[in-house]
mmCIF file of C-alpha atoms in Angstrom:
data_model
loop_
_atom_site.group_PDB
_atom_site.id
_atom_site.type_symbol
_atom_site.label_atom_id
_atom_site.label_comp_id
_atom_site.label_asym_id
_atom_site.label_seq_id
_atom_site.Cartn_x
_atom_site.Cartn_y
_atom_site.Cartn_z
ATOM 1 C CA MET A 1 -26.602 -8.350 7.563
ATOM 2 C CA ILE A 2 -26.123 -9.514 11.109
ATOM 3 C CA PHE A 3 -29.208 -11.808 10.971
ATOM 4 C CA LEU A 4 -27.966 -13.365 7.638
ATOM 5 C CA VAL A 5 -24.540 -14.056 9.152
ATOM 6 C CA ILE A 6 -25.943 -15.673 12.294
ATOM 7 C CA ALA A 7 -28.471 -17.738 10.380
ATOM 8 C CA PHE A 8 -25.666 -19.034 7.918
ATOM 9 C CA TYR A 9 -23.455 -20.107 10.776
ATOM 10 C CA LEU A 10 -26.320 -21.797 12.648
ATOM 11 C CA LEU A 11 -26.975 -23.857 9.625
ATOM 12 C CA LEU A 12 -23.449 -24.545 9.023
ATOM 13 C CA PHE A 13 -23.082 -25.608 12.603
ATOM 14 C CA MET A 14 -26.021 -27.881 12.524
ATOM 15 C CA SER A 15 -25.193 -29.455 9.202
ATOM 16 C CA THR A 16 -21.511 -30.358 10.152
ATOM 17 C CA SER A 17 -21.653 -33.901 11.343
ATOM 18 C CA ARG A 18 -18.196 -33.780 13.048
ATOM 19 C CA ILE A 19 -18.933 -30.813 15.178
ATOM 20 C CA SER A 20 -22.483 -32.113 15.847
ATOM 21 C CA ALA A 21 -21.059 -35.456 16.866
ATOM 22 C CA GLN A 22 -18.476 -33.782 19.278
ATOM 23 C CA TYR A 23 -21.107 -31.670 20.890
ATOM 24 C CA THR A 24 -23.611 -34.625 21.196
ATOM 25 C CA GLN A 25 -21.011 -36.912 22.632
ATOM 26 C CA GLU A 26 -19.909 -34.317 25.374
ATOM 27 C CA PHE A 27 -23.518 -33.703 26.239
ATOM 28 C CA THR A 28 -24.698 -37.319 26.517
ATOM 29 C CA GLY A 29 -21.513 -38.363 28.298
ATOM 30 C CA ALA A 30 -22.360 -36.212 31.261
ATOM 31 C CA GLU A 31 -23.260 -38.019 34.477
ATOM 32 C CA SER A 32 -26.178 -35.787 35.581
ATOM 33 C CA GLY A 33 -28.393 -33.200 34.340
ATOM 34 C CA LYS A 34 -26.405 -30.562 36.081
ATOM 35 C CA ASP A 35 -23.134 -31.586 34.475
ATOM 36 C CA ALA A 36 -25.077 -31.930 30.942
ATOM 37 C CA ALA A 37 -26.320 -28.405 31.227
ATOM 38 C CA LEU A 38 -22.892 -27.118 32.162
ATOM 39 C CA THR A 39 -21.443 -28.997 29.182
ATOM 40 C CA LEU A 40 -23.943 -27.494 26.854
ATOM 41 C CA LYS A 41 -23.466 -24.076 28.219
ATOM 42 C CA GLU A 42 -19.619 -24.245 27.828
ATOM 43 C CA ASN A 43 -20.069 -25.556 24.157
ATOM 44 C CA ALA A 44 -22.638 -22.833 23.440
ATOM 45 C CA ILE A 45 -20.050 -20.141 24.620
ATOM 46 C CA LYS A 46 -17.266 -21.718 22.456
ATOM 47 C CA PHE A 47 -19.666 -21.781 19.592
ATOM 48 C CA TRP A 48 -20.690 -17.942 19.954
ATOM 49 C CA ASP A 49 -16.935 -17.072 20.382
ATOM 50 C CA HIS A 50 -16.222 -18.779 17.129
ATOM 51 C CA LEU A 51 -19.292 -17.113 15.541
ATOM 52 C CA TRP A 52 -18.454 -13.723 16.671
ATOM 53 C CA ALA A 53 -14.737 -14.065 15.796
ATOM 54 C CA THR A 54 -15.641 -14.832 12.301
ATOM 55 C CA TYR A 55 -18.432 -12.265 12.262
ATOM 56 C CA ASN A 56 -16.003 -9.557 13.579
ATOM 57 C CA GLU A 57 -13.420 -10.184 10.656
ATOM 58 C CA SER A 58 -16.293 -10.235 8.032
ATOM 59 C CA TYR A 59 -17.696 -7.009 9.490
ATOM 60 C CA ALA A 60 -14.394 -5.287 9.411
ATOM 61 C CA ILE A 61 -13.977 -5.855 5.769
ATOM 62 C CA ILE A 62 -17.759 -5.502 4.792
ATOM 63 C CA SER A 63 -18.689 -2.384 6.854
ATOM 64 C CA GLY A 64 -16.768 0.291 5.212
ATOM 65 C CA ASP A 65 -13.202 -0.417 5.651
ATOM 66 C CA TYR A 66 -12.576 1.233 2.313
ATOM 67 C CA TYR A 67 -8.903 1.311 2.649
ATOM 68 C CA THR A 68 -8.803 -2.461 2.964
ATOM 69 C CA GLY A 69 -10.809 -3.034 -0.118
ATOM 70 C CA GLN A 70 -8.775 -0.322 -2.018
ATOM 71 C CA VAL A 71 -5.397 -1.988 -1.271
ATOM 72 C CA GLU A 72 -6.881 -5.416 -1.979
ATOM 73 C CA ASP A 73 -8.344 -4.250 -5.451
ATOM 74 C CA TYR A 74 -5.182 -2.527 -6.596
ATOM 75 C CA GLU A 75 -2.502 -4.855 -5.123
ATOM 76 C CA TYR A 76 -1.453 -6.215 -8.332
ATOM 77 C CA GLU A 77 -2.686 -3.443 -10.690
ATOM 78 C CA PRO A 78 0.012 -1.748 -12.745
ATOM 79 C CA LEU A 79 -0.271 1.515 -11.054
ATOM 80 C CA GLY A 80 2.100 4.374 -11.952
ATOM 81 C CA VAL A 81 3.420 6.138 -15.033
ATOM 82 C CA PHE A 82 5.035 4.208 -17.821
ATOM 83 C CA LEU A 83 7.056 5.141 -21.031
ATOM 84 C CA ASP A 84 6.529 2.494 -23.528
ATOM 85 C CA ASP A 85 7.169 1.619 -27.326
ATOM 86 C CA ILE A 86 9.882 4.163 -27.637
ATOM 87 C CA GLU A 87 11.289 4.140 -31.190
ATOM 88 C CA ALA A 88 12.597 6.627 -33.805
ATOM 89 C CA SER A 89 10.513 7.717 -36.726
ATOM 90 C CA ASP A 90 13.017 6.121 -39.144
ATOM 91 C CA SER A 91 15.773 3.464 -38.895
ATOM 92 C CA GLU A 92 18.417 6.077 -39.636
ATOM 93 C CA PHE A 93 18.581 9.735 -40.480
ATOM 94 C CA LEU A 94 20.568 11.819 -42.761
ATOM 95 C CA GLU A 95 22.807 14.723 -41.866
ATOM 96 C CA ASN A 96 20.673 17.843 -41.209
ATOM 97 C CA GLU A 97 17.417 16.041 -41.087
ATOM 98 C CA ASN A 98 14.769 16.445 -38.363
ATOM 99 C CA VAL A 99 14.919 13.679 -35.916
ATOM 100 C CA ILE A 100 11.801 12.465 -34.288
ATOM 101 C CA VAL A 101 11.449 9.889 -31.629
ATOM 102 C CA TRP A 102 8.075 8.528 -30.566
ATOM 103 C CA ALA A 103 6.762 7.058 -27.219
ATOM 104 C CA THR A 104 3.665 6.023 -25.572
ATOM 105 C CA LEU A 105 2.756 7.616 -22.116
ATOM 106 C CA LYS A 106 0.639 5.459 -19.890
ATOM 107 C CA ALA A 107 -0.629 6.419 -16.553
ATOM 108 C CA TYR A 108 -2.790 4.508 -13.943
ATOM 109 C CA THR A 109 -3.688 5.835 -10.593
ATOM 110 C CA LEU A 110 -6.056 5.148 -7.700
ATOM 111 C CA GLU A 111 -9.542 6.619 -7.455
ATOM 112 C CA ASP A 112 -9.475 10.243 -6.218
ATOM 113 C CA ASN A 113 -5.540 10.424 -6.551
ATOM 114 C CA ASN A 114 -4.968 12.770 -9.524
ATOM 115 C CA ILE A 115 -1.409 12.918 -10.855
ATOM 116 C CA SER A 116 0.520 15.552 -12.708
ATOM 117 C CA ILE A 117 3.131 14.260 -15.197
ATOM 118 C CA LYS A 118 5.904 16.320 -16.733
ATOM 119 C CA VAL A 119 7.708 14.596 -19.656
ATOM 120 C CA THR A 120 10.921 15.957 -21.105
ATOM 121 C CA CYS A 121 13.217 14.564 -23.546
ATOM 122 C CA SER A 122 16.979 15.191 -24.593
ATOM 123 C CA ALA A 123 19.795 13.864 -26.711
ATOM 124 C CA LYS A 124 23.439 13.152 -25.821
ATOM 125 C CA ASP A 125 26.098 14.402 -28.298
ATOM 126 C CA GLY A 126 29.281 13.261 -26.371
ATOM 127 C CA THR A 127 29.094 15.366 -23.184
ATOM 128 C CA LYS A 128 26.827 17.813 -24.663
ATOM 129 C CA THR A 129 23.058 17.818 -23.876
ATOM 130 C CA ILE A 130 20.495 18.927 -26.426
ATOM 131 C CA LYS A 131 16.824 19.451 -25.315
ATOM 132 C CA GLY A 132 14.154 18.046 -27.318
ATOM 133 C CA VAL A 133 10.513 19.419 -27.738
ATOM 134 C CA VAL A 134 7.884 17.141 -26.321
ATOM 135 C CA THR A 135 4.236 17.277 -27.936
ATOM 136 C CA PRO A 136 1.437 17.381 -27.211
ATOM 137 C CA LYS A 137 0.685 19.726 -24.335
ATOM 138 C CA ASN A 138 4.316 20.629 -23.977
ATOM 139 C CA GLY A 139 4.851 17.335 -22.169
ATOM 140 C CA GLU A 140 2.483 18.295 -19.261
ATOM 141 C CA PHE A 141 -0.453 15.846 -18.513
ATOM 142 C CA ASN A 142 -3.144 15.541 -15.702
ATOM 143 C CA VAL A 143 -4.596 12.059 -15.148
ATOM 144 C CA GLU A 144 -7.567 11.286 -12.966
ATOM 145 C CA SER A 145 -7.696 7.541 -13.277
ATOM 146 C CA TYR A 146 -6.264 6.192 -16.606
ATOM 147 C CA ASP A 147 -4.750 7.954 -19.651
ATOM 148 C CA GLU A 148 -2.601 6.926 -22.622
ATOM 149 C CA ASP A 149 -1.024 9.412 -24.929
ATOM 150 C CA PHE A 150 1.158 9.152 -28.033
ATOM 151 C CA ILE A 151 3.962 11.674 -27.512
ATOM 152 C CA THR A 152 6.813 12.879 -29.864
ATOM 153 C CA CYS A 153 10.257 14.283 -29.171
ATOM 154 C CA THR A 154 11.732 16.501 -31.985
ATOM 155 C CA PHE A 155 14.982 17.781 -32.703
ATOM 156 C CA SER A 156 14.900 20.178 -35.768
ATOM 157 C CA ASP A 157 15.830 23.668 -37.202
ATOM 158 C CA LYS A 158 12.411 24.936 -36.301
ATOM 159 C CA TYR A 159 13.311 24.584 -32.550
ATOM 160 C CA LYS A 160 16.993 25.186 -33.029
ATOM 161 C CA ASN A 161 17.913 21.979 -31.371
ATOM 162 C CA LYS A 162 18.977 19.948 -34.326
ATOM 163 C CA ILE A 163 21.307 16.905 -33.497
ATOM 164 C CA SER A 164 21.826 15.487 -36.965
ATOM 165 C CA GLU A 165 24.596 17.999 -38.028
ATOM 166 C CA LYS A 166 27.113 15.190 -38.153
ATOM 167 C CA PRO A 167 27.129 11.391 -38.664
ATOM 168 C CA GLY A 168 27.032 9.382 -35.468
ATOM 169 C CA TYR A 169 25.040 7.631 -32.911
ATOM 170 C CA TYR A 170 22.985 9.599 -30.395
ATOM 171 C CA SER A 171 21.235 8.614 -27.170
ATOM 172 C CA VAL A 172 17.789 10.065 -26.720
ATOM 173 C CA ILE A 173 16.286 9.995 -23.184
ATOM 174 C CA PHE A 174 12.692 10.488 -22.132
ATOM 175 C CA ASN A 175 12.148 11.619 -18.554
ATOM 176 C CA ALA A 176 8.930 11.715 -16.592
ATOM 177 C CA THR A 177 8.353 13.222 -13.284
ATOM 178 C CA PHE A 178 5.073 12.704 -11.401
ATOM 179 C CA ASN A 179 3.359 12.917 -8.172
ATOM 180 C CA PHE A 180 1.982 9.682 -6.812
ATOM 181 C CA THR A 181 0.328 7.944 -3.765
ATOM 182 C CA THR A 182 1.031 4.569 -2.386
ATOM 183 C CA GLN A 183 -1.255 2.970 0.300
ATOM 184 C CA SER A 184 -0.821 0.070 2.567
ATOM 185 C CA TYR A 185 -2.533 -1.693 5.512
ATOM 186 C CA LEU A 186 -1.637 -4.412 8.097
ATOM 187 C CA LYS A 187 -4.192 -6.658 9.907
ATOM 188 C CA VAL A 188 -3.587 -7.135 13.591
ATOM 189 C CA TYR A 189 -5.307 -9.248 16.174
ATOM 190 C CA TYR A 190 -6.203 -8.137 19.695
ATOM 191 C CA ILE A 191 -7.306 -10.151 22.732
ATOM 192 C CA GLU A 192 -8.132 -9.464 26.349
ATOM 193 C CA LYS A 193 -4.856 -10.019 28.347
ATOM 194 C CA LYS A 194 -6.446 -12.377 30.952
ATOM 195 C CA ARG A 195 -8.285 -14.403 28.328
ATOM 196 C CA LYS A 196 -4.999 -14.811 26.500
ATOM 197 C CA ARG A 197 -3.193 -15.895 29.594
ATOM 198 C CA VAL A 198 -5.803 -18.534 30.445
ATOM 199 C CA LEU A 199 -5.870 -20.019 27.041
ATOM 200 C CA MET A 200 -2.005 -20.168 26.929
ATOM 201 C CA THR A 201 -1.773 -21.868 30.314
ATOM 202 C CA GLU A 202 -4.267 -24.445 29.131
ATOM 203 C CA GLY A 203 -2.023 -25.194 26.107
ATOM 204 C CA ILE A 204 -4.747 -24.008 23.693
ATOM 205 C CA ASP A 205 -3.883 -22.631 20.289
ATOM 206 C CA ILE A 206 -5.696 -19.279 20.311
ATOM 207 C CA PHE A 207 -5.891 -19.017 16.384
ATOM 208 C CA SER A 208 -7.152 -22.577 16.112
ATOM 209 C CA GLU A 209 -9.605 -22.161 18.971
ATOM 210 C CA TYR A 210 -11.419 -19.357 17.077
ATOM 211 C CA GLY A 211 -10.969 -20.630 13.632
ATOM 212 C CA ILE A 212 -8.593 -18.033 12.364
ATOM 213 C CA THR A 213 -6.226 -19.349 9.587
ATOM 214 C CA ASP A 214 -4.319 -16.188 8.676
ATOM 215 C CA THR A 215 -2.217 -16.306 11.799
ATOM 216 C CA SER A 216 0.743 -14.248 10.386
ATOM 217 C CA PRO A 217 -0.728 -11.348 8.330
ATOM 218 C CA VAL A 218 1.712 -9.338 6.321
ATOM 219 C CA ALA A 219 1.244 -5.806 5.021
ATOM 220 C CA LYS A 220 -0.519 -5.407 1.550
ATOM 221 C CA PHE A 221 0.391 -2.248 -0.572
ATOM 222 C CA THR A 222 -0.828 -0.802 -3.819
ATOM 223 C CA ASN A 223 1.493 -1.425 -6.648
ATOM 224 C CA GLY A 224 3.693 1.474 -7.845
ATOM 225 C CA PRO A 225 6.996 2.972 -7.655
ATOM 226 C CA LEU A 226 7.381 2.736 -3.797
ATOM 227 C CA LYS A 227 6.577 -0.147 -1.460
ATOM 228 C CA ILE A 228 5.421 0.091 2.128
ATOM 229 C CA GLY A 229 6.093 -2.454 4.558
ATOM 230 C CA MET A 230 4.408 -2.489 7.994
ATOM 231 C CA GLY A 231 5.061 -4.679 11.000
ATOM 232 C CA THR A 232 3.963 -4.840 14.727
ATOM 233 C CA THR A 233 4.475 -7.063 17.808
ATOM 234 C CA THR A 234 5.020 -10.651 16.567
ATOM 235 C CA SER A 235 3.322 -12.529 19.592
ATOM 236 C CA GLN A 236 -0.263 -12.082 18.084
ATOM 237 C CA PRO A 237 -2.930 -11.942 19.195
ATOM 238 C CA ILE A 238 -1.710 -8.938 21.254
ATOM 239 C CA GLY A 239 -2.898 -8.916 24.861
ATOM 240 C CA VAL A 240 -4.816 -5.837 25.911
ATOM 241 C CA PRO A 241 -5.264 -5.203 29.658
ATOM 242 C CA LEU A 242 -8.656 -3.853 30.835
ATOM 243 C CA SER A 243 -7.360 -2.137 34.056
ATOM 244 C CA ASN A 244 -3.813 -1.058 33.868
ATOM 245 C CA LYS A 245 -2.987 0.535 30.584
ATOM 246 C CA ASN A 246 0.604 0.803 31.305
ATOM 247 C CA GLU A 247 0.805 -3.118 30.957
ATOM 248 C CA PHE A 248 0.038 -2.624 27.213
ATOM 249 C CA SER A 249 3.260 -2.912 25.180
ATOM 250 C CA SER A 250 3.257 -2.793 21.408
ATOM 251 C CA TYR A 251 4.552 -0.782 18.486
ATOM 252 C CA ILE A 252 4.010 -0.112 14.823
ATOM 253 C CA GLY A 253 6.920 -0.215 12.255
ATOM 254 C CA LEU A 254 6.917 1.256 8.816
ATOM 255 C CA THR A 255 9.538 0.791 5.935
ATOM 256 C CA LEU A 256 9.597 2.677 2.617
ATOM 257 C CA ASP A 257 11.678 1.226 -0.149
ATOM 258 C CA ASN A 258 11.977 1.676 -3.804
ATOM 259 C CA ASN A 259 9.863 -0.729 -5.915
ATOM 260 C CA TRP A 260 11.079 0.589 -9.288
ATOM 261 C CA GLU A 261 14.281 1.430 -10.966
ATOM 262 C CA GLY A 262 13.540 5.167 -10.905
ATOM 263 C CA ASN A 263 14.274 7.576 -8.023
ATOM 264 C CA VAL A 264 12.358 9.504 -5.379
ATOM 265 C CA LYS A 265 12.523 13.259 -6.008
ATOM 266 C CA SER A 266 10.696 14.184 -2.868
ATOM 267 C CA ILE A 267 8.516 12.669 -0.144
ATOM 268 C CA ASN A 268 5.864 15.150 0.736
ATOM 269 C CA LYS A 269 3.879 13.399 3.368
ATOM 270 C CA ILE A 270 3.564 10.121 5.352
ATOM 271 C CA TYR A 271 0.291 9.202 7.080
ATOM 272 C CA ILE A 272 -0.302 6.405 9.448
ATOM 273 C CA GLY A 273 -3.664 5.489 10.589
ATOM 274 C CA LEU A 274 -4.088 3.823 13.887
ATOM 275 C CA PRO A 275 -7.255 1.791 15.251
ATOM 276 C CA ASP A 276 -9.438 3.499 17.608
ATOM 277 C CA GLY A 277 -8.085 3.189 21.124
ATOM 278 C CA LEU A 278 -4.459 3.505 20.298
ATOM 279 C CA SER A 279 -2.128 6.514 19.781
ATOM 280 C CA PHE A 280 1.583 7.022 19.591
ATOM 281 C CA ARG A 281 3.583 7.650 22.759
ATOM 282 C CA ASP A 282 5.392 11.014 23.227
ATOM 283 C CA THR A 283 8.619 9.351 22.257
ATOM 284 C CA CYS A 284 7.693 9.196 18.676
ATOM 285 C CA GLU A 285 9.125 12.294 17.293
ATOM 286 C CA ASP A 286 8.693 11.849 13.602
ATOM 287 C CA PHE A 287 4.907 12.071 13.741
ATOM 288 C CA GLU A 288 2.343 14.619 14.990
ATOM 289 C CA ASP A 289 -1.073 14.040 15.790
ATOM 290 C CA ASN A 290 -3.400 15.283 13.120
ATOM 291 C CA ARG A 291 -6.653 13.449 13.607
ATOM 292 C CA ARG A 292 -8.830 16.542 12.997
ATOM 293 C CA ALA A 293 -7.111 17.241 9.625
ATOM 294 C CA LYS A 294 -7.711 13.541 8.481
ATOM 295 C CA ASN A 295 -11.208 13.481 10.132
ATOM 296 C CA ASN A 296 -11.679 9.700 9.842
ATOM 297 C CA GLY A 297 -10.952 8.426 13.323
ATOM 298 C CA TYR A 298 -7.267 7.751 12.702
ATOM 299 C CA SER A 299 -4.241 9.886 13.513
ATOM 300 C CA HIS A 300 -0.858 11.019 13.027
ATOM 301 C CA MET A 301 0.890 12.546 10.004
ATOM 302 C CA VAL A 302 4.567 12.865 9.348
ATOM 303 C CA LYS A 303 5.964 16.411 9.084
ATOM 304 C CA GLU A 304 5.941 17.626 5.465
ATOM 305 C CA LYS A 305 8.738 17.636 2.934
ATOM 306 C CA ILE A 306 10.819 14.743 4.293
ATOM 307 C CA ILE A 307 12.980 14.558 1.149
ATOM 308 C CA ARG A 308 13.894 17.816 -0.634
ATOM 309 C CA GLU A 309 16.492 18.659 -3.190
ATOM 310 C CA ASP A 310 18.849 20.076 -0.430
ATOM 311 C CA ASN A 311 18.645 17.030 1.860
ATOM 312 C CA LYS A 312 18.120 14.060 -0.623
ATOM 313 C CA LYS A 313 21.536 12.510 -0.008
ATOM 314 C CA LYS A 314 20.625 12.313 3.862
ATOM 315 C CA TYR A 315 17.465 10.245 3.167
ATOM 316 C CA GLU A 316 18.297 6.919 1.623
ATOM 317 C CA LEU A 317 15.861 4.252 0.909
ATOM 318 C CA PRO A 318 15.004 1.804 2.427
ATOM 319 C CA LYS A 319 14.001 4.168 5.341
ATOM 320 C CA SER A 320 12.334 2.719 8.480
ATOM 321 C CA TYR A 321 10.207 4.281 11.240
ATOM 322 C CA LYS A 322 9.212 2.491 14.424
ATOM 323 C CA CYS A 323 6.972 4.204 17.139
ATOM 324 C CA SER A 324 5.740 2.732 20.497
ATOM 325 C CA LEU A 325 1.967 2.659 20.926
ATOM 326 C CA LYS A 326 -0.143 3.864 23.925
ATOM 327 C CA LEU A 327 -3.421 2.208 24.919
ATOM 328 C CA ASP A 328 -6.034 5.015 25.370
ATOM 329 C CA ASN A 329 -9.264 2.975 25.572
ATOM 330 C CA ALA A 330 -9.181 -0.854 25.897
ATOM 331 C CA ARG A 331 -12.932 -1.198 24.983
ATOM 332 C CA SER A 332 -12.651 0.636 21.792
ATOM 333 C CA LEU A 333 -9.718 -1.530 20.770
ATOM 334 C CA LEU A 334 -11.328 -4.908 21.768
ATOM 335 C CA GLY A 335 -14.899 -4.259 20.835
ATOM 336 C CA ASN A 336 -17.294 -7.060 21.807
ATOM 337 C CA THR A 337 -15.766 -10.008 20.277
ATOM 338 C CA PRO A 338 -13.296 -12.634 21.649
ATOM 339 C CA ILE A 339 -10.639 -11.553 19.185
ATOM 340 C CA SER A 340 -10.655 -8.070 17.890
ATOM 341 C CA ILE A 341 -9.324 -7.590 14.149
ATOM 342 C CA LYS A 342 -8.041 -4.042 13.472
ATOM 343 C CA TYR A 343 -6.132 -2.549 10.704
ATOM 344 C CA PHE A 344 -3.099 -0.074 10.595
ATOM 345 C CA LYS A 345 -3.174 2.067 7.590
ATOM 346 C CA ALA A 346 -0.353 3.918 5.754
ATOM 347 C CA GLU A 347 -0.172 6.516 2.954
ATOM 348 C CA VAL A 348 2.733 8.048 1.312
ATOM 349 C CA ASP A 349 2.669 11.060 -1.030
ATOM 350 C CA TYR A 350 5.683 11.568 -3.100
ATOM 351 C CA VAL A 351 7.331 12.692 -6.418
ATOM 352 C CA TYR A 352 8.993 10.116 -8.559
ATOM 353 C CA HIS A 353 11.259 10.070 -11.664
ATOM 354 C CA ILE A 354 11.646 7.559 -14.422
ATOM 355 C CA GLU A 355 13.578 7.596 -17.542
ATOM 356 C CA GLU A 356 13.684 5.419 -20.770
ATOM 357 C CA LYS A 357 16.447 5.454 -23.415
ATOM 358 C CA THR A 358 16.795 4.673 -27.026
ATOM 359 C CA SER A 359 19.351 5.724 -29.693
ATOM 360 C CA VAL A 360 19.352 7.094 -33.244
ATOM 361 C CA THR A 361 21.816 6.783 -36.095
ATOM 362 C CA VAL A 362 22.795 9.715 -38.297
ATOM 363 C CA LYS A 363 24.644 8.979 -41.481
ATOM 364 C CA SER A 364 26.040 11.112 -44.429
ATOM 365 C CA GLU A 365 24.701 10.838 -47.880
ATOM 366 C CA ARG A 366 27.562 8.592 -49.052
ATOM 367 C CA GLN A 367 26.933 6.393 -46.033
ATOM 368 C CA LYS A 368 23.174 6.232 -46.735
ATOM 369 C CA THR A 369 23.796 5.210 -50.453
ATOM 370 C CA THR A 370 26.370 2.367 -49.531
#
């Protein structure tokens, strides 16, 4: 893979007339063999810097950054649980008839993220609530990747929950409660601090110098009930000191917000993955180091059960967290490239609730006839 990348960029470099002309002009314009050799050396260093910067970004994506690929693949997919095509089995019902309402339950989830769904239904008769009976499976479904079920909500003598005892209009409500996982990632650039200072002093645009066009990366998250925003130091690439770790100053921010019109029943866990070489400072009290439990080179998991039934009102969305970062190992963070491209990752496990409504009409025999 490395050989192919190098070969490709060598061919590209040699075949691009503009770049070739630039390098040839600088070489032939030198006044002496010594100057020519120096110019050639400088241009070669610039070329390899460009090559390795591009290779580093490609390698970060190709070489197993599963999370990045996962988010990219599912960024616009309709993930979640949906109640569609809700309609009554008849345009209107007679008094004392069984009332049946149909719906289609659709569920889409990420690979390896099973979801459990509980569907209920009810009808409103003024202030009175009458529970319907959901079939099949008593309204309980487990989904591994994708599923679609035709479900019914029944009100009848058999279940002793008849709603058609008198004429009128009745609201029928389907509810679905399910666990779900939303993932997010944020791309961040790092550069050795002295190199950054030199380039900025010379008035060189660092991103242009290394051929980087995505200069203001934004967080990407998988589609679903919640959205996850992530942010960090705006002055990218972020300078990383090689000697005095205390000179490093940066943070990671995380915001959870509602992406649908439903509501969060509970947030069970929030996980933030940091690039190798970084950790949270002790001042970050919301998170605890849990690298061993995650076992993938990243760290920190929020304490469990953030939202519960007894404290739901205290936790309103949008909700943000912001933690200062500590530099543990500059070499791990920078790697062997002029600009290092790293990813912060986030994963939120939660329980969500949605509802969909329709109405049914009950008429008397006389009204039906007329």
